[in-house]
Amino acid sequence: MTFQAPESLSEQIAQHIGQRIIIRDLVPGSRIQELKVASDLSVSRGSVREALLILERRHLVEIFPRRGAVVSSLTVDSVNNLYDIYIDLLCMLGRKLVERWAASDLDGILMRIREVEAVTQAINSPGPDSAEKIIDAGYMVMRHVFRLVENPFLEETLENFRPAISRTYFVALENFQGSIGQTAVFFRRLGEAALSGDADRLQSAIQAFGEHQRQQVLRILMEEESA
Amino acid sequence: MTFQAPESLSEQIAQHIGQRIIIRDLVPGSRIQELKVASDLSVSRGSVREALLILERRHLVEIFPRRGAVVSSLTVDSVNNLYDIYIDLLCMLGRKLVERWAASDLDGILMRIREVEAVTQAINSPGPDSAEKIIDAGYMVMRHVFRLVENPFLEETLENFRPAISRTYFVALENFQGSIGQTAVFFRRLGEAALSGDADRLQSAIQAFGEHQRQQVLRILMEEESA
């Protein structure tokens, strides 16, 4: 594997390593050796160090003064802490959306929600791809909401949590396949709550969805931890 | 100025540049030139690039693909967006605190709150130093709460916002001097609300404090923007 386009080399390396962490090809707790990565990818050690800082920001690695970079943990505790702040930030995004939107924005959101519903309903034979498609569609909705809410700090903070959340989805992927129909129901409820313009109702729908995802992930993790 | 201790060189550079941004020695919108910083501080360009990534994570610079690093903006809009998410995260911290604490933790928090009160009350002749002391004391309380709440994601996210919040305090520093007594009152209310174990009351106290700080900063910024 070779990388080009020098202006975003560290970002490309970060995405490459990040993807390996998300699919747990690089397991929690394992060390990432700068020199080895640099030699494997034929890039400079400096670019790898930059990539590791980007991955630290995205909560996928932790960097320790002398030990270097380690893949961040994935335990019942860490998943609970992650979902606590993620659901809280999504609720904030939902409240800001209801505060901010004008009637003209409603059409755009409705269109996105229908796109997601179409994606979720079109999938009759769940496979690894279909789950990823639904996850991507969910993020598309979120990006659309970012444009309406216009808070770069909130957007950046949520985007930085996205890879760690994606990693938890991969934990529950098998389970997730079976509950794609359920996910479609949650999306529909989110859409209805958003349309109602009722901030409390939207917040409840976000929390219900987030807690459902959290429980799916925790169930698998607890099985793994007790195995 | 020379830097040593190679294991945290980029962190030291980040803190040095960050401090210049916080006190507005480096003004919003100005470019930070890697090569110039590297030569001024006698460090490698790679270390400067790492430092800039750290500063981007702390919301003090923005890095653009070809333009390089630019000091992040400080406007009415950006301050509003920043305080929106910061107050929201502080409220989350408050709620988690009330959920989590045990009677034994109460003493530690009480002690910290009394330390802050002592700091705020001991200052009879406000100067630039006294404001910084109060700000530091406030962060000490927050750090103590972090240890009780034990959510590294929330801690990291709040810590990453701290430099940008500090920069806004520096905007309002002159104003802040005059309201040190008021700040002491807010701290006392926070303490009382925390002690009551009433999450809603604590959340209200946090919001009142945060909104007070926001308004102080916005008043000065609006004067500057209309000047």
GROMACS .gro file of C-alpha atoms in nm:
model
  454
    1MET     CA    1   0.000   0.000   0.000
    2THR     CA    2   0.141   0.338  -0.103
    3PHE     CA    3   0.016   0.686  -0.014
    4GLN     CA    4   0.032   1.000  -0.226
    5ALA     CA    5  -0.104   1.359  -0.202
    6PRO     CA    6   0.140   1.502   0.054
    7GLU     CA    7  -0.099   1.769   0.192
    8SER     CA    8  -0.316   1.508   0.361
    9LEU     CA    9  -0.073   1.226   0.405
   10SER     CA   10  -0.113   1.213   0.784
   11GLU     CA   11  -0.492   1.215   0.742
   12GLN     CA   12  -0.469   0.922   0.497
   13ILE     CA   13  -0.249   0.727   0.736
   14ALA     CA   14  -0.491   0.808   1.021
   15GLN     CA   15  -0.785   0.678   0.818
   16HIS     CA   16  -0.599   0.363   0.723
   17ILE     CA   17  -0.499   0.278   1.081
   18GLY     CA   18  -0.835   0.404   1.210
   19GLN     CA   19  -1.023   0.163   0.985
   20ARG     CA   20  -0.811  -0.126   1.114
   21ILE     CA   21  -0.898  -0.024   1.471
   22ILE     CA   22  -1.270   0.013   1.391
   23ILE     CA   23  -1.297  -0.340   1.248
   24ARG     CA   24  -1.081  -0.468   1.539
   25ASP     CA   25  -0.808  -0.592   1.312
   26LEU     CA   26  -0.598  -0.388   1.557
   27VAL     CA   27  -0.731  -0.495   1.895
   28PRO     CA   28  -0.776  -0.273   2.202
   29GLY     CA   29  -0.459  -0.243   2.409
   30SER     CA   30  -0.218  -0.328   2.126
   31ARG     CA   31   0.079  -0.099   2.067
   32ILE     CA   32   0.115   0.090   1.742
   33GLN     CA   33   0.482   0.116   1.658
   34GLU     CA   34   0.572   0.432   1.469
   35LEU     CA   35   0.874   0.282   1.297
   36LYS     CA   36   0.695  -0.031   1.185
   37VAL     CA   37   0.398   0.163   1.045
   38ALA     CA   38   0.634   0.406   0.870
   39SER     CA   39   0.821   0.119   0.709
   40ASP     CA   40   0.505  -0.081   0.620
   41LEU     CA   41   0.345   0.220   0.450
   42SER     CA   42   0.670   0.372   0.314
   43VAL     CA   43   0.604   0.705   0.485
   44SER     CA   44   0.810   0.919   0.720
   45ARG     CA   45   0.801   0.867   1.094
   46GLY     CA   46   0.686   1.230   1.131
   47SER     CA   47   0.375   1.160   0.921
   48VAL     CA   48   0.293   0.860   1.138
   49ARG     CA   49   0.331   1.071   1.454
   50GLU     CA   50   0.089   1.325   1.309
   51ALA     CA   51  -0.154   1.047   1.215
   52LEU     CA   52  -0.140   0.914   1.573
   53LEU     CA   53  -0.227   1.260   1.710
   54ILE     CA   54  -0.528   1.268   1.475
   55LEU     CA   55  -0.633   0.920   1.596
   56GLU     CA   56  -0.593   1.031   1.958
   57ARG     CA   57  -0.830   1.321   1.889
   58ARG     CA   58  -1.075   1.065   1.746
   59HIS     CA   59  -1.055   0.858   2.065
   60LEU     CA   60  -0.910   0.551   1.887
   61VAL     CA   61  -0.561   0.558   2.038
   62GLU     CA   62  -0.405   0.686   2.356
   63ILE     CA   63  -0.054   0.827   2.349
   64PHE     CA   64   0.164   0.778   2.656
   65PRO     CA   65   0.488   0.976   2.711
   66ARG     CA   66   0.728   0.683   2.694
   67ARG     CA   67   0.519   0.384   2.581
   68GLY     CA   68   0.392   0.547   2.263
   69ALA     CA   69   0.052   0.488   2.106
   70VAL     CA   70  -0.186   0.216   2.222
   71VAL     CA   71  -0.526   0.124   2.072
   72SER     CA   72  -0.786   0.262   2.313
   73SER     CA   73  -0.984   0.022   2.527
   74LEU     CA   74  -1.324  -0.121   2.441
   75THR     CA   75  -1.489  -0.240   2.758
   76VAL     CA   76  -1.831  -0.217   2.922
   77ASP     CA   77  -1.705   0.088   3.112
   78SER     CA   78  -1.554   0.265   2.813
   79VAL     CA   79  -1.864   0.198   2.600
   80ASN     CA   80  -2.087   0.336   2.876
   81ASN     CA   81  -1.873   0.649   2.909
   82LEU     CA   82  -1.866   0.694   2.532
   83TYR     CA   83  -2.243   0.656   2.487
   84ASP     CA   84  -2.310   0.885   2.785
   85ILE     CA   85  -2.139   1.180   2.620
   86TYR     CA   86  -2.240   1.087   2.264
   87ILE     CA   87  -2.612   1.065   2.344
   88ASP     CA   88  -2.584   1.390   2.542
   89LEU     CA   89  -2.427   1.569   2.245
   90LEU     CA   90  -2.687   1.424   2.004
   91CYS     CA   91  -2.961   1.556   2.233
   92MET     CA   92  -2.796   1.898   2.222
   93LEU     CA   93  -2.788   1.875   1.842
   94GLY     CA   94  -3.160   1.785   1.842
   95ARG     CA   95  -3.250   2.077   2.073
   96LYS     CA   96  -3.049   2.321   1.860
   97LEU     CA   97  -3.217   2.189   1.548
   98VAL     CA   98  -3.565   2.252   1.686
   99GLU     CA   99  -3.455   2.600   1.806
  100ARG     CA  100  -3.305   2.694   1.475
  101TRP     CA  101  -3.492   2.553   1.187
  102ALA     CA  102  -3.720   2.742   0.960
  103ALA     CA  103  -4.001   2.591   0.754
  104SER     CA  104  -3.779   2.591   0.447
  105ASP     CA  105  -3.522   2.368   0.617
  106LEU     CA  106  -3.788   2.113   0.700
  107ASP     CA  107  -3.803   1.984   0.342
  108GLY     CA  108  -3.430   1.909   0.338
  109ILE     CA  109  -3.448   1.714   0.663
  110LEU     CA  110  -3.758   1.527   0.554
  111MET     CA  111  -3.583   1.431   0.232
  112ARG     CA  112  -3.283   1.296   0.425
  113ILE     CA  113  -3.500   1.104   0.666
  114ARG     CA  114  -3.688   0.950   0.370
  115GLU     CA  115  -3.356   0.856   0.211
  116VAL     CA  116  -3.260   0.674   0.530
  117GLU     CA  117  -3.596   0.505   0.555
  118ALA     CA  118  -3.566   0.397   0.193
  119VAL     CA  119  -3.221   0.252   0.263
  120THR     CA  120  -3.340   0.067   0.573
  121GLN     CA  121  -3.652  -0.067   0.406
  122ALA     CA  122  -3.485  -0.170   0.079
  123ILE     CA  123  -3.262  -0.416   0.258
  124ASN     CA  124  -3.432  -0.752   0.260
  125SER     CA  125  -3.128  -0.974   0.288
  126PRO     CA  126  -2.910  -0.830   0.565
  127GLY     CA  127  -2.535  -0.867   0.513
  128PRO     CA  128  -2.225  -0.683   0.640
  129ASP     CA  129  -2.281  -0.422   0.369
  130SER     CA  130  -2.637  -0.339   0.462
  131ALA     CA  131  -2.545  -0.251   0.819
  132GLU     CA  132  -2.272  -0.018   0.697
  133LYS     CA  133  -2.516   0.142   0.452
  134ILE     CA  134  -2.761   0.215   0.731
  135ILE     CA  135  -2.485   0.356   0.950
  136ASP     CA  136  -2.366   0.578   0.666
  137ALA     CA  137  -2.720   0.693   0.595
  138GLY     CA  138  -2.757   0.787   0.963
  139TYR     CA  139  -2.440   0.998   0.944
  140MET     CA  140  -2.573   1.165   0.628
  141VAL     CA  141  -2.875   1.282   0.827
  142MET     CA  142  -2.644   1.409   1.099
  143ARG     CA  143  -2.433   1.603   0.849
  144HIS     CA  144  -2.742   1.767   0.710
  145VAL     CA  145  -2.844   1.871   1.062
  146PHE     CA  146  -2.491   2.011   1.120
  147ARG     CA  147  -2.542   2.247   0.828
  148LEU     CA  148  -2.867   2.371   0.980
  149VAL     CA  149  -2.740   2.406   1.336
  150GLU     CA  150  -2.414   2.578   1.236
  151ASN     CA  151  -2.213   2.511   1.551
  152PRO     CA  152  -1.864   2.401   1.435
  153PHE     CA  153  -1.762   2.305   1.791
  154LEU     CA  154  -2.056   2.067   1.828
  155GLU     CA  155  -2.000   1.928   1.478
  156GLU     CA  156  -1.629   1.871   1.535
  157THR     CA  157  -1.682   1.712   1.874
  158LEU     CA  158  -1.947   1.473   1.738
  159GLU     CA  159  -1.738   1.394   1.429
  160ASN     CA  160  -1.442   1.313   1.653
  161PHE     CA  161  -1.658   1.059   1.840
  162ARG     CA  162  -1.780   0.898   1.518
  163PRO     CA  163  -1.492   0.649   1.467
  164ALA     CA  164  -1.518   0.523   1.826
  165ILE     CA  165  -1.895   0.485   1.787
  166SER     CA  166  -1.843   0.304   1.456
  167ARG     CA  167  -1.610   0.061   1.632
  168THR     CA  168  -1.886  -0.024   1.880
  169TYR     CA  169  -2.128  -0.085   1.589
  170PHE     CA  170  -1.881  -0.337   1.451
  171VAL     CA  171  -1.888  -0.519   1.785
  172ALA     CA  172  -2.263  -0.557   1.753
  173LEU     CA  173  -2.270  -0.611   1.379
  174GLU     CA  174  -2.403  -0.964   1.388
  175ASN     CA  175  -2.668  -0.865   1.635
  176PHE     CA  176  -2.735  -0.551   1.435
  177GLN     CA  177  -2.820  -0.753   1.123
  178GLY     CA  178  -3.117  -0.904   1.298
  179SER     CA  179  -3.249  -0.572   1.419
  180ILE     CA  180  -3.241  -0.371   1.098
  181GLY     CA  181  -3.619  -0.357   1.099
  182GLN     CA  182  -3.607  -0.218   1.452
  183THR     CA  183  -3.353   0.043   1.344
  184ALA     CA  184  -3.592   0.155   1.071
  185VAL     CA  185  -3.860   0.205   1.336
  186PHE     CA  186  -3.623   0.420   1.545
  187PHE     CA  187  -3.539   0.631   1.240
  188ARG     CA  188  -3.907   0.683   1.167
  189ARG     CA  189  -3.970   0.792   1.526
  190LEU     CA  190  -3.677   1.035   1.507
  191GLY     CA  191  -3.824   1.183   1.191
  192GLU     CA  192  -4.171   1.217   1.341
  193ALA     CA  193  -4.033   1.373   1.659
  194ALA     CA  194  -3.822   1.620   1.459
  195LEU     CA  195  -4.124   1.713   1.247
  196SER     CA  196  -4.337   1.774   1.553
  197GLY     CA  197  -4.098   2.056   1.650
  198ASP     CA  198  -4.122   1.931   2.010
  199ALA     CA  199  -3.769   1.943   2.156
  200ASP     CA  200  -3.854   1.710   2.447
  201ARG     CA  201  -4.007   1.451   2.217
  202LEU     CA  202  -3.706   1.465   1.985
  203GLN     CA  203  -3.472   1.432   2.282
  204SER     CA  204  -3.664   1.125   2.404
  205ALA     CA  205  -3.646   0.969   2.057
  206ILE     CA  206  -3.269   1.031   2.040
  207GLN     CA  207  -3.219   0.884   2.387
  208ALA     CA  208  -3.430   0.577   2.306
  209PHE     CA  209  -3.230   0.516   1.986
  210GLY     CA  210  -2.896   0.574   2.157
  211GLU     CA  211  -2.982   0.350   2.451
  212HIS     CA  212  -3.099   0.075   2.214
  213GLN     CA  213  -2.762   0.086   2.032
  214ARG     CA  214  -2.572   0.097   2.361
  215GLN     CA  215  -2.754  -0.210   2.493
  216GLN     CA  216  -2.686  -0.407   2.175
  217VAL     CA  217  -2.315  -0.332   2.203
  218LEU     CA  218  -2.301  -0.401   2.576
  219ARG     CA  219  -2.475  -0.736   2.540
  220ILE     CA  220  -2.208  -0.863   2.300
  221LEU     CA  221  -1.923  -0.710   2.500
  222MET     CA  222  -2.042  -0.870   2.821
  223GLU     CA  223  -2.059  -1.207   2.644
  224GLU     CA  224  -1.704  -1.153   2.518
  225GLU     CA  225  -1.576  -1.043   2.859
  226SER     CA  226  -1.729  -1.344   3.036
  227ALA     CA  227  -1.608  -1.587   2.766
  228MET     CA  228   1.365   3.052   2.430
  229THR     CA  229   1.487   2.694   2.412
  230PHE     CA  230   1.294   2.374   2.467
  231GLN     CA  231   1.419   2.050   2.618
  232ALA     CA  232   1.264   1.718   2.731
  233PRO     CA  233   1.214   1.557   2.389
  234GLU     CA  234   0.923   1.333   2.493
  235SER     CA  235   0.685   1.627   2.526
  236LEU     CA  236   0.846   1.876   2.292
  237SER     CA  237   0.536   1.919   2.074
  238GLU     CA  238   0.324   1.963   2.387
  239GLN     CA  239   0.561   2.235   2.512
  240ILE     CA  240   0.549   2.413   2.178
  241ALA     CA  241   0.169   2.382   2.177
  242GLN     CA  242   0.149   2.537   2.524
  243HIS     CA  243   0.384   2.819   2.428
  244ILE     CA  244   0.189   2.911   2.112
  245GLY     CA  245  -0.141   2.842   2.288
  246GLN     CA  246  -0.060   3.091   2.562
  247ARG     CA  247   0.018   3.356   2.301
  248ILE     CA  248  -0.321   3.288   2.139
  249ILE     CA  249  -0.505   3.296   2.473
  250ILE     CA  250  -0.367   3.639   2.566
  251ARG     CA  251  -0.430   3.756   2.206
  252ASP     CA  252  -0.067   3.826   2.140
  253LEU     CA  253  -0.143   3.612   1.834
  254VAL     CA  254  -0.470   3.756   1.706
  255PRO     CA  255  -0.760   3.562   1.553
  256GLY     CA  256  -0.716   3.505   1.181
  257SER     CA  257  -0.337   3.537   1.179
  258ARG     CA  258  -0.133   3.266   1.009
  259ILE     CA  259   0.111   3.055   1.206
  260GLN     CA  260   0.408   2.975   0.986
  261GLU     CA  261   0.565   2.639   1.061
  262LEU     CA  262   0.909   2.733   0.937
  263LYS     CA  263   0.920   3.062   1.126
  264VAL     CA  264   0.808   2.902   1.454
  265ALA     CA  265   1.058   2.619   1.405
  266SER     CA  266   1.342   2.866   1.352
  267ASP     CA  267   1.231   3.102   1.635
  268LEU     CA  268   1.217   2.816   1.885
  269SER     CA  269   1.506   2.613   1.740
  270VAL     CA  270   1.290   2.304   1.698
  271SER     CA  271   1.218   2.079   1.402
  272ARG     CA  272   0.937   2.154   1.162
  273GLY     CA  273   0.786   1.816   1.246
  274SER     CA  274   0.753   1.911   1.613
  275VAL     CA  275   0.579   2.234   1.514
  276ARG     CA  276   0.334   2.041   1.292
  277GLU     CA  277   0.254   1.812   1.585
  278ALA     CA  278   0.206   2.114   1.812
  279LEU     CA  279  -0.036   2.265   1.560
  280LEU     CA  280  -0.242   1.944   1.557
  281ILE     CA  281  -0.259   1.962   1.937
  282LEU     CA  282  -0.372   2.327   1.915
  283GLU     CA  283  -0.634   2.236   1.656
  284ARG     CA  284  -0.772   1.977   1.895
  285ARG     CA  285  -0.789   2.254   2.159
  286HIS     CA  286  -0.988   2.475   1.922
  287LEU     CA  287  -0.719   2.747   1.911
  288VAL     CA  288  -0.610   2.703   1.549
  289GLU     CA  289  -0.766   2.575   1.231
  290ILE     CA  290  -0.554   2.387   0.981
  291PHE     CA  291  -0.639   2.425   0.613
  292PRO     CA  292  -0.499   2.187   0.348
  293ARG     CA  293  -0.290   2.444   0.159
  294ARG     CA  294  -0.302   2.758   0.372
  295GLY     CA  295  -0.165   2.596   0.684
  296ALA     CA  296  -0.256   2.692   1.039
  297VAL     CA  297  -0.460   3.001   1.126
  298VAL     CA  298  -0.553   3.129   1.474
  299SER     CA  299  -0.923   3.043   1.520
  300SER     CA  300  -1.178   3.321   1.515
  301LEU     CA  301  -1.312   3.503   1.820
  302THR     CA  302  -1.642   3.662   1.729
  303VAL     CA  303  -1.989   3.695   1.881
  304ASP     CA  304  -2.092   3.389   1.680
  305SER     CA  305  -1.794   3.174   1.773
  306VAL     CA  306  -1.824   3.268   2.142
  307ASN     CA  307  -2.194   3.180   2.138
  308ASN     CA  308  -2.124   2.843   1.973
  309LEU     CA  309  -1.841   2.775   2.217
  310TYR     CA  310  -2.044   2.860   2.530
  311ASP     CA  311  -2.343   2.661   2.399
  312ILE     CA  312  -2.148   2.337   2.397
  313TYR     CA  313  -1.931   2.420   2.699
  314ILE     CA  314  -2.229   2.497   2.926
  315ASP     CA  315  -2.403   2.184   2.796
  316LEU     CA  316  -2.102   1.966   2.884
  317LEU     CA  317  -2.068   2.130   3.227
  318CYS     CA  318  -2.435   2.051   3.293
  319MET     CA  319  -2.367   1.691   3.196
  320LEU     CA  320  -2.072   1.688   3.436
  321GLY     CA  321  -2.299   1.826   3.711
  322ARG     CA  322  -2.569   1.565   3.647
  323LYS     CA  323  -2.312   1.283   3.648
  324LEU     CA  324  -2.166   1.418   3.971
  325VAL     CA  325  -2.502   1.410   4.148
  326GLU     CA  326  -2.568   1.058   4.010
  327ARG     CA  327  -2.232   0.926   4.118
  328TRP     CA  328  -2.116   1.072   4.436
  329ALA     CA  329  -2.117   0.899   4.767
  330ALA     CA  330  -2.121   1.071   5.106
  331SER     CA  331  -1.746   1.024   5.138
  332ASP     CA  332  -1.681   1.221   4.821
  333LEU     CA  333  -1.883   1.512   4.951
  334ASP     CA  334  -1.603   1.619   5.185
  335GLY     CA  335  -1.354   1.644   4.902
  336ILE     CA  336  -1.585   1.858   4.691
  337LEU     CA  337  -1.677   2.077   4.985
  338MET     CA  338  -1.308   2.128   5.057
  339ARG     CA  339  -1.241   2.234   4.696
  340ILE     CA  340  -1.539   2.468   4.692
  341ARG     CA  341  -1.417   2.628   5.017
  342GLU     CA  342  -1.070   2.667   4.866
  343VAL     CA  343  -1.224   2.853   4.574
  344GLU     CA  344  -1.436   3.065   4.802
  345ALA     CA  345  -1.130   3.146   5.009
  346VAL     CA  346  -0.942   3.249   4.695
  347THR     CA  347  -1.226   3.467   4.571
  348GLN     CA  348  -1.285   3.630   4.908
  349ALA     CA  349  -0.919   3.688   4.991
  350ILE     CA  350  -0.875   3.913   4.691
  351ASN     CA  351  -0.942   4.267   4.798
  352SER     CA  352  -0.738   4.450   4.537
  353PRO     CA  353  -0.823   4.295   4.200
  354GLY     CA  354  -0.537   4.279   3.949
  355PRO     CA  355  -0.460   4.068   3.643
  356ASP     CA  356  -0.324   3.801   3.873
  357SER     CA  357  -0.632   3.770   4.089
  358ALA     CA  358  -0.856   3.694   3.791
  359GLU     CA  359  -0.620   3.419   3.679
  360LYS     CA  360  -0.613   3.278   4.032
  361ILE     CA  361  -0.991   3.257   4.040
  362ILE     CA  362  -0.999   3.095   3.696
  363ASP     CA  363  -0.737   2.840   3.807
  364ALA     CA  364  -0.927   2.770   4.126
  365GLY     CA  365  -1.240   2.705   3.918
  366TYR     CA  366  -1.052   2.454   3.706
  367MET     CA  367  -0.923   2.286   4.022
  368VAL     CA  368  -1.281   2.224   4.128
  369MET     CA  369  -1.357   2.084   3.783
  370ARG     CA  370  -1.058   1.848   3.798
  371HIS     CA  371  -1.173   1.720   4.133
  372VAL     CA  372  -1.517   1.652   3.987
  373PHE     CA  373  -1.354   1.469   3.693
  374ARG     CA  374  -1.197   1.224   3.936
  375LEU     CA  375  -1.537   1.156   4.089
  376VAL     CA  376  -1.730   1.125   3.764
  377GLU     CA  377  -1.468   0.905   3.594
  378ASN     CA  378  -1.567   0.964   3.233
  379PRO     CA  379  -1.241   1.019   3.038
  380PHE     CA  380  -1.432   1.122   2.723
  381LEU     CA  381  -1.615   1.399   2.906
  382GLU     CA  382  -1.297   1.508   3.084
  383GLU     CA  383  -1.094   1.517   2.763
  384THR     CA  384  -1.364   1.703   2.572
  385LEU     CA  385  -1.399   1.965   2.847
  386GLU     CA  386  -1.019   1.998   2.886
  387ASN     CA  387  -0.988   2.051   2.511
  388PHE     CA  388  -1.233   2.343   2.536
  389ARG     CA  389  -1.047   2.499   2.828
  390PRO     CA  390  -0.791   2.703   2.629
  391ALA     CA  391  -1.061   2.853   2.406
  392ILE     CA  392  -1.270   2.939   2.714
  393SER     CA  393  -0.961   3.090   2.879
  394ARG     CA  394  -0.913   3.310   2.574
  395THR     CA  395  -1.265   3.447   2.616
  396TYR     CA  396  -1.192   3.521   2.984
  397PHE     CA  397  -0.896   3.729   2.874
  398VAL     CA  398  -1.127   3.931   2.649
  399ALA     CA  399  -1.341   4.015   2.950
  400LEU     CA  400  -1.056   4.047   3.196
  401GLU     CA  401  -1.101   4.415   3.272
  402ASN     CA  402  -1.472   4.367   3.316
  403PHE     CA  403  -1.405   4.054   3.516
  404GLN     CA  404  -1.196   4.243   3.770
  405GLY     CA  405  -1.498   4.444   3.872
  406SER     CA  406  -1.720   4.141   3.913
  407ILE     CA  407  -1.498   3.921   4.127
  408GLY     CA  408  -1.744   3.958   4.413
  409GLN     CA  409  -2.021   3.842   4.181
  410THR     CA  410  -1.811   3.543   4.074
  411ALA     CA  411  -1.774   3.445   4.440
  412VAL     CA  412  -2.153   3.451   4.472
  413PHE     CA  413  -2.186   3.219   4.171
  414PHE     CA  414  -1.932   2.978   4.318
  415ARG     CA  415  -2.120   2.973   4.646
  416ARG     CA  416  -2.446   2.895   4.466
  417LEU     CA  417  -2.277   2.615   4.273
  418GLY     CA  418  -2.153   2.470   4.598
  419GLU     CA  419  -2.493   2.491   4.765
  420ALA     CA  420  -2.666   2.338   4.464
  421ALA     CA  421  -2.413   2.054   4.450
  422LEU     CA  422  -2.459   1.991   4.822
  423SER     CA  423  -2.836   1.976   4.787
  424GLY     CA  424  -2.792   1.672   4.561
  425ASP     CA  425  -3.062   1.821   4.336
  426ALA     CA  426  -2.948   1.771   3.974
  427ASP     CA  427  -3.191   2.031   3.834
  428ARG     CA  428  -3.081   2.294   4.083
  429LEU     CA  429  -2.713   2.225   4.009
  430GLN     CA  430  -2.784   2.246   3.635
  431SER     CA  431  -2.958   2.581   3.682
  432ALA     CA  432  -2.665   2.712   3.886
  433ILE     CA  433  -2.417   2.599   3.617
  434GLN     CA  434  -2.626   2.759   3.343
  435ALA     CA  435  -2.660   3.086   3.539
  436PHE     CA  436  -2.282   3.100   3.591
  437GLY     CA  437  -2.204   3.009   3.231
  438GLU     CA  438  -2.451   3.260   3.090
  439HIS     CA  439  -2.309   3.531   3.316
  440GLN     CA  440  -1.958   3.464   3.183
  441ARG     CA  441  -2.085   3.449   2.825
  442GLN     CA  442  -2.260   3.785   2.855
  443GLN     CA  443  -1.951   3.950   3.002
  444VAL     CA  444  -1.743   3.828   2.709
  445LEU     CA  445  -2.006   3.917   2.449
  446ARG     CA  446  -2.045   4.272   2.583
  447ILE     CA  447  -1.675   4.346   2.530
  448LEU     CA  448  -1.663   4.168   2.195
  449MET     CA  449  -1.960   4.363   2.063
  450GLU     CA  450  -1.794   4.686   2.171
  451GLU     CA  451  -1.477   4.578   1.990
  452GLU     CA  452  -1.665   4.471   1.678
  453SER     CA  453  -1.856   4.801   1.658
  454ALA     CA  454  -1.542   5.010   1.727
   0.00000   0.00000   0.00000
